[in-house]
Short mmCIF file of C-alpha atoms and ligand atoms in Angstrom, two decimals:
data_model
loop_
_atom_site.label_atom_id
_atom_site.label_comp_id
_atom_site.label_asym_id
_atom_site.label_seq_id
_atom_site.Cartn_x
_atom_site.Cartn_y
_atom_site.Cartn_z
CA MET A 997 -15.74 -16.81 -16.43
CA LYS A 998 -14.41 -13.32 -15.89
CA GLU A 999 -10.62 -13.13 -15.38
CA ARG A 1000 -9.60 -11.94 -11.94
CA GLY A 1001 -8.00 -8.53 -11.56
CA ASN A 1002 -4.36 -7.83 -10.67
CA LEU A 1003 -3.43 -7.22 -7.06
CA PHE A 1004 -0.81 -4.47 -6.64
CA ILE A 1005 0.86 -3.77 -3.30
CA LEU A 1006 2.66 -0.50 -2.53
CA SER A 1007 4.95 -0.39 0.50
CA GLY A 1008 7.78 1.79 1.70
CA PRO A 1009 8.92 3.80 4.70
CA ALA A 1010 7.05 6.78 6.11
CA GLY A 1011 8.10 9.91 4.23
CA ALA A 1012 8.77 8.10 0.93
CA GLY A 1013 5.67 9.74 -0.55
CA LYS A 1014 3.51 6.64 -1.08
CA GLY A 1015 0.29 8.51 -0.41
CA THR A 1016 1.05 11.35 -2.84
CA LEU A 1017 2.17 8.91 -5.54
CA ARG A 1018 -0.93 6.81 -5.03
CA LYS A 1019 -3.19 9.85 -5.39
CA LYS A 1020 -1.43 10.84 -8.62
CA LEU A 1021 -1.79 7.30 -9.91
CA PHE A 1022 -5.53 7.30 -9.29
CA GLU A 1023 -5.91 10.54 -11.24
CA GLU A 1024 -4.46 8.70 -14.24
CA MET A 1025 -6.09 5.33 -13.57
CA PRO A 1026 -9.44 6.02 -11.92
CA ASP A 1027 -10.64 2.48 -12.61
CA LEU A 1028 -8.07 1.03 -10.18
CA VAL A 1029 -9.65 0.13 -6.83
CA PHE A 1030 -7.98 1.44 -3.68
CA SER A 1031 -8.44 -0.90 -0.75
CA VAL A 1032 -9.32 1.29 2.23
CA SER A 1033 -7.62 -0.24 5.27
CA CYS A 1034 -8.95 -0.36 8.81
CA THR A 1035 -6.80 1.24 11.48
CA THR A 1036 -6.84 1.95 15.19
CA ARG A 1037 -4.68 5.07 14.82
CA GLU A 1038 -6.14 8.53 15.32
CA MET A 1039 -7.41 10.41 12.30
CA ARG A 1040 -5.01 13.16 11.12
CA PRO A 1041 -6.22 16.59 10.07
CA GLY A 1042 -7.27 16.46 6.42
CA GLU A 1043 -8.10 12.73 6.47
CA THR A 1044 -11.57 11.36 5.77
CA ASP A 1045 -13.06 8.32 7.47
CA GLY A 1046 -13.97 5.75 4.82
CA ALA A 1047 -11.73 7.27 2.14
CA ASP A 1048 -8.24 7.31 3.68
CA TYR A 1049 -8.93 4.64 6.30
CA ARG A 1050 -11.78 3.18 8.24
CA PHE A 1051 -10.92 4.48 11.69
CA ILE A 1052 -12.05 1.89 14.24
CA THR A 1053 -11.49 1.09 17.89
CA GLY A 1054 -9.05 -1.50 19.21
CA GLU A 1055 -12.00 -3.69 20.30
CA GLU A 1056 -13.57 -3.57 16.88
CA PHE A 1057 -10.23 -4.40 15.26
CA ALA A 1058 -9.68 -7.38 17.58
CA ARG A 1059 -13.18 -8.68 16.85
CA MET A 1060 -12.63 -8.44 13.09
CA ALA A 1061 -9.22 -10.12 13.34
CA GLU A 1062 -10.68 -12.98 15.39
CA GLY A 1063 -13.52 -13.34 12.92
CA GLY A 1064 -10.99 -13.83 10.08
CA GLU A 1065 -12.14 -10.69 8.28
CA PHE A 1066 -8.62 -9.55 7.38
CA LEU A 1067 -6.59 -10.75 4.41
CA GLU A 1068 -3.63 -9.46 6.42
CA TRP A 1069 -3.09 -7.27 9.41
CA ALA A 1070 -0.10 -5.94 11.34
CA GLU A 1071 0.92 -3.65 14.14
CA VAL A 1072 2.80 -0.72 12.60
CA HIS A 1073 4.35 2.17 14.55
CA GLY A 1074 2.26 1.13 17.60
CA ASN A 1075 -1.17 0.97 15.87
CA CYS A 1076 -3.06 -1.85 14.14
CA TYR A 1077 -3.76 -1.77 10.40
CA GLY A 1078 -5.63 -4.38 8.36
CA THR A 1079 -6.94 -5.12 4.87
CA ARG A 1080 -10.49 -6.42 4.65
CA ARG A 1081 -10.57 -9.69 2.76
CA GLY A 1082 -14.14 -9.27 1.45
CA ASP A 1083 -13.52 -5.92 -0.25
CA VAL A 1084 -10.41 -7.13 -2.06
CA ASP A 1085 -11.91 -10.48 -3.10
CA SER A 1086 -15.07 -9.03 -4.55
CA SER A 1087 -13.22 -6.40 -6.64
CA LEU A 1088 -10.69 -8.93 -7.96
CA GLY A 1089 -13.55 -11.32 -8.73
CA GLU A 1090 -15.22 -8.60 -10.82
CA GLY A 1091 -11.99 -8.41 -12.86
CA ARG A 1092 -10.95 -5.07 -11.35
CA ASP A 1093 -7.34 -4.27 -10.45
CA VAL A 1094 -6.84 -3.51 -6.77
CA LEU A 1095 -4.11 -1.51 -5.04
CA LEU A 1096 -3.14 -2.00 -1.39
CA GLU A 1097 -0.91 0.50 0.38
CA ILE A 1098 0.41 -1.55 3.28
CA ASP A 1099 3.59 -2.14 5.27
CA VAL A 1100 6.27 -4.76 4.61
CA GLN A 1101 4.83 -7.26 7.14
CA GLY A 1102 1.41 -7.08 5.49
CA ALA A 1103 2.90 -7.38 2.00
CA ARG A 1104 4.63 -10.59 3.03
CA GLN A 1105 1.38 -12.05 4.38
CA VAL A 1106 -0.52 -11.19 1.20
CA LYS A 1107 2.22 -12.57 -1.07
CA SER A 1108 2.08 -15.92 0.78
CA LYS A 1109 -1.70 -16.12 0.19
CA VAL A 1110 -1.81 -14.52 -3.26
CA PRO A 1111 1.49 -15.50 -4.92
CA ASP A 1112 0.85 -13.52 -8.09
CA ALA A 1113 0.36 -10.24 -6.19
CA ILE A 1114 2.74 -7.60 -7.58
CA LEU A 1115 4.93 -5.96 -4.93
CA ILE A 1116 6.17 -2.41 -5.53
CA PHE A 1117 8.48 -0.70 -3.07
CA ILE A 1118 8.53 3.10 -2.90
CA THR A 1119 11.55 4.71 -1.33
CA ALA A 1120 13.22 8.10 -0.97
CA PRO A 1121 16.76 8.65 -2.29
CA SER A 1122 18.21 8.44 1.28
CA LEU A 1123 17.35 8.19 4.99
CA ASP A 1124 18.31 11.88 5.41
CA GLU A 1125 15.80 12.81 2.75
CA LEU A 1126 13.12 10.73 4.51
CA GLU A 1127 13.77 12.58 7.75
CA CYS A 1128 13.43 15.96 6.00
CA ARG A 1129 10.18 14.95 4.33
CA LEU A 1130 8.69 13.66 7.57
CA ALA A 1131 9.63 16.87 9.35
CA GLU A 1132 8.11 18.96 6.53
CA ARG A 1133 4.89 16.91 6.60
CA GLY A 1134 4.51 17.91 10.24
CA THR A 1135 1.69 15.46 10.95
CA GLU A 1136 3.59 13.46 13.58
CA SER A 1137 4.71 14.35 17.07
CA ARG A 1138 8.43 14.12 17.87
CA ASP A 1139 7.95 10.67 19.44
CA GLN A 1140 5.90 9.38 16.51
CA MET A 1141 8.53 10.67 14.10
CA ALA A 1142 11.30 8.90 16.00
CA VAL A 1143 9.37 5.60 15.82
CA ARG A 1144 8.75 6.02 12.09
CA LEU A 1145 12.41 6.80 11.40
CA ARG A 1146 13.57 3.79 13.41
CA ASN A 1147 11.23 1.57 11.40
CA ALA A 1148 12.29 3.16 8.09
CA ALA A 1149 15.74 1.56 8.08
CA GLU A 1150 14.20 -1.86 8.79
CA GLU A 1151 11.62 -1.39 6.03
CA MET A 1152 14.26 -0.27 3.53
CA SER A 1153 16.27 -3.42 4.23
CA ARG A 1154 13.31 -5.46 2.90
CA ALA A 1155 13.15 -3.73 -0.48
CA HIS A 1156 14.84 -6.70 -2.19
CA GLU A 1157 11.74 -8.84 -1.49
CA TYR A 1158 9.78 -6.65 -3.91
CA ASP A 1159 9.22 -7.11 -7.65
CA HIS A 1160 9.88 -3.43 -8.39
CA ILE A 1161 11.57 -0.54 -6.57
CA VAL A 1162 10.64 3.05 -7.38
CA VAL A 1163 12.89 5.79 -5.98
CA ASN A 1164 10.73 8.83 -5.35
CA ASP A 1165 13.31 11.48 -6.19
CA ARG A 1166 10.87 13.74 -8.05
CA ILE A 1167 7.17 13.12 -7.68
CA ASP A 1168 6.23 13.51 -11.37
CA ARG A 1169 9.01 11.24 -12.55
CA ALA A 1170 8.28 8.60 -9.91
CA ALA A 1171 4.52 8.73 -10.64
CA TYR A 1172 5.29 8.20 -14.33
CA GLU A 1173 7.49 5.20 -13.53
CA LEU A 1174 4.87 3.71 -11.19
CA ALA A 1175 2.10 4.14 -13.76
CA GLY A 1176 4.33 2.45 -16.34
CA ILE A 1177 4.84 -0.59 -14.11
CA ILE A 1178 1.12 -0.95 -13.47
CA GLU A 1179 0.25 -0.44 -17.11
CA LYS A 1180 2.69 -3.18 -18.11
CA TYR A 1181 0.81 -5.79 -16.01
CA ARG A 1182 -2.58 -4.52 -17.14
CA SER A 1183 -1.74 -4.69 -20.83
CA ARG A 1184 -0.13 -8.11 -20.44
CA ARG A 1185 -3.37 -9.40 -19.01
CA THR A 1186 -5.46 -7.81 -21.73
CA ALA A 1187 -3.19 -9.40 -24.34
CA THR A 1188 -3.39 -12.91 -22.80
CA SER A 1189 -7.16 -12.76 -22.30
CA SER A 1190 -7.81 -11.60 -25.86
CA SER A 1191 -5.57 -14.40 -27.19
CA GLY A 1192 -7.37 -16.94 -24.99
CA GLY A 1193 -4.29 -17.57 -22.77
CA ALA A 1194 -4.64 -18.03 -19.03
CA GLU A 1195 -1.20 -16.96 -17.85
CA ARG A 1196 -0.26 -13.48 -16.85
P1 5GP B 2628 0.11 5.88 8.24
O1 5GP B 2628 -0.24 5.82 9.69
O2 5GP B 2628 1.28 6.79 7.98
O3 5GP B 2628 -1.07 6.18 7.36
O4 5GP B 2628 0.57 4.42 7.82
C1 5GP B 2628 1.59 3.77 8.53
C2 5GP B 2628 2.00 2.51 7.81
O5 5GP B 2628 0.94 1.55 7.83
C3 5GP B 2628 2.34 2.71 6.34
O6 5GP B 2628 3.53 1.99 6.06
C4 5GP B 2628 1.15 2.12 5.62
O7 5GP B 2628 1.51 1.64 4.34
C5 5GP B 2628 0.81 0.98 6.56
N1 5GP B 2628 -0.56 0.47 6.37
C6 5GP B 2628 -1.66 1.15 6.00
N2 5GP B 2628 -2.71 0.33 5.90
C7 5GP B 2628 -2.26 -0.92 6.18
C8 5GP B 2628 -2.88 -2.20 6.22
O8 5GP B 2628 -4.06 -2.41 5.96
N3 5GP B 2628 -2.08 -3.25 6.58
C9 5GP B 2628 -0.75 -3.10 6.87
N4 5GP B 2628 -0.06 -4.19 7.18
N5 5GP B 2628 -0.14 -1.90 6.83
C10 5GP B 2628 -0.89 -0.82 6.49
#
């Protein structure tokens, strides 16, 4: 039987640079599978439906949640976000490594269902730096930014629940560190499967 893939979870406050790091990671590891989440939030300029998120209505989201289609879901910054169970399961079953970029509530839910999921927290060097980056990004209104900053402190206080913490001080350095963490788990698995072992 084919060995299941690794499940990696990236979380961290808005402005930490998760999205940029993730994109860099996929340039280096194109065989990783990105789990495209469903969300009820509005599409931002530059985003693509089906690639960044599946943008759906609140009714559709509620129907999917009731139907048990989500591995996890949460309300974040006033919108709903969820990971489709089927997509993740089928990729892992094919032996492919999957990456979720989800918030701390979602990461907790997944870890309770998939205990060997690997949790990686991405953070900025400080809250001041987060605020600057969010302002520079300019994709949020003032109110949305205030909500995200309020939630950032709460999210940062949960970093200790994660297996790894990457401080995104410089994007190239942080991307290198992140790729190293992922590579470590991938090569461990290759080594155990080629030696006939079952443990990761
Ligand atoms: P944004 O609106 O900036 O794209 O994302 C807001 C937050 O929602 C981020 O922390 C992001 O990681 C999180 N998020 C994105 N997709 C999911 C998901 O499927 N589930 C959960 N729980 N959080 C998600």
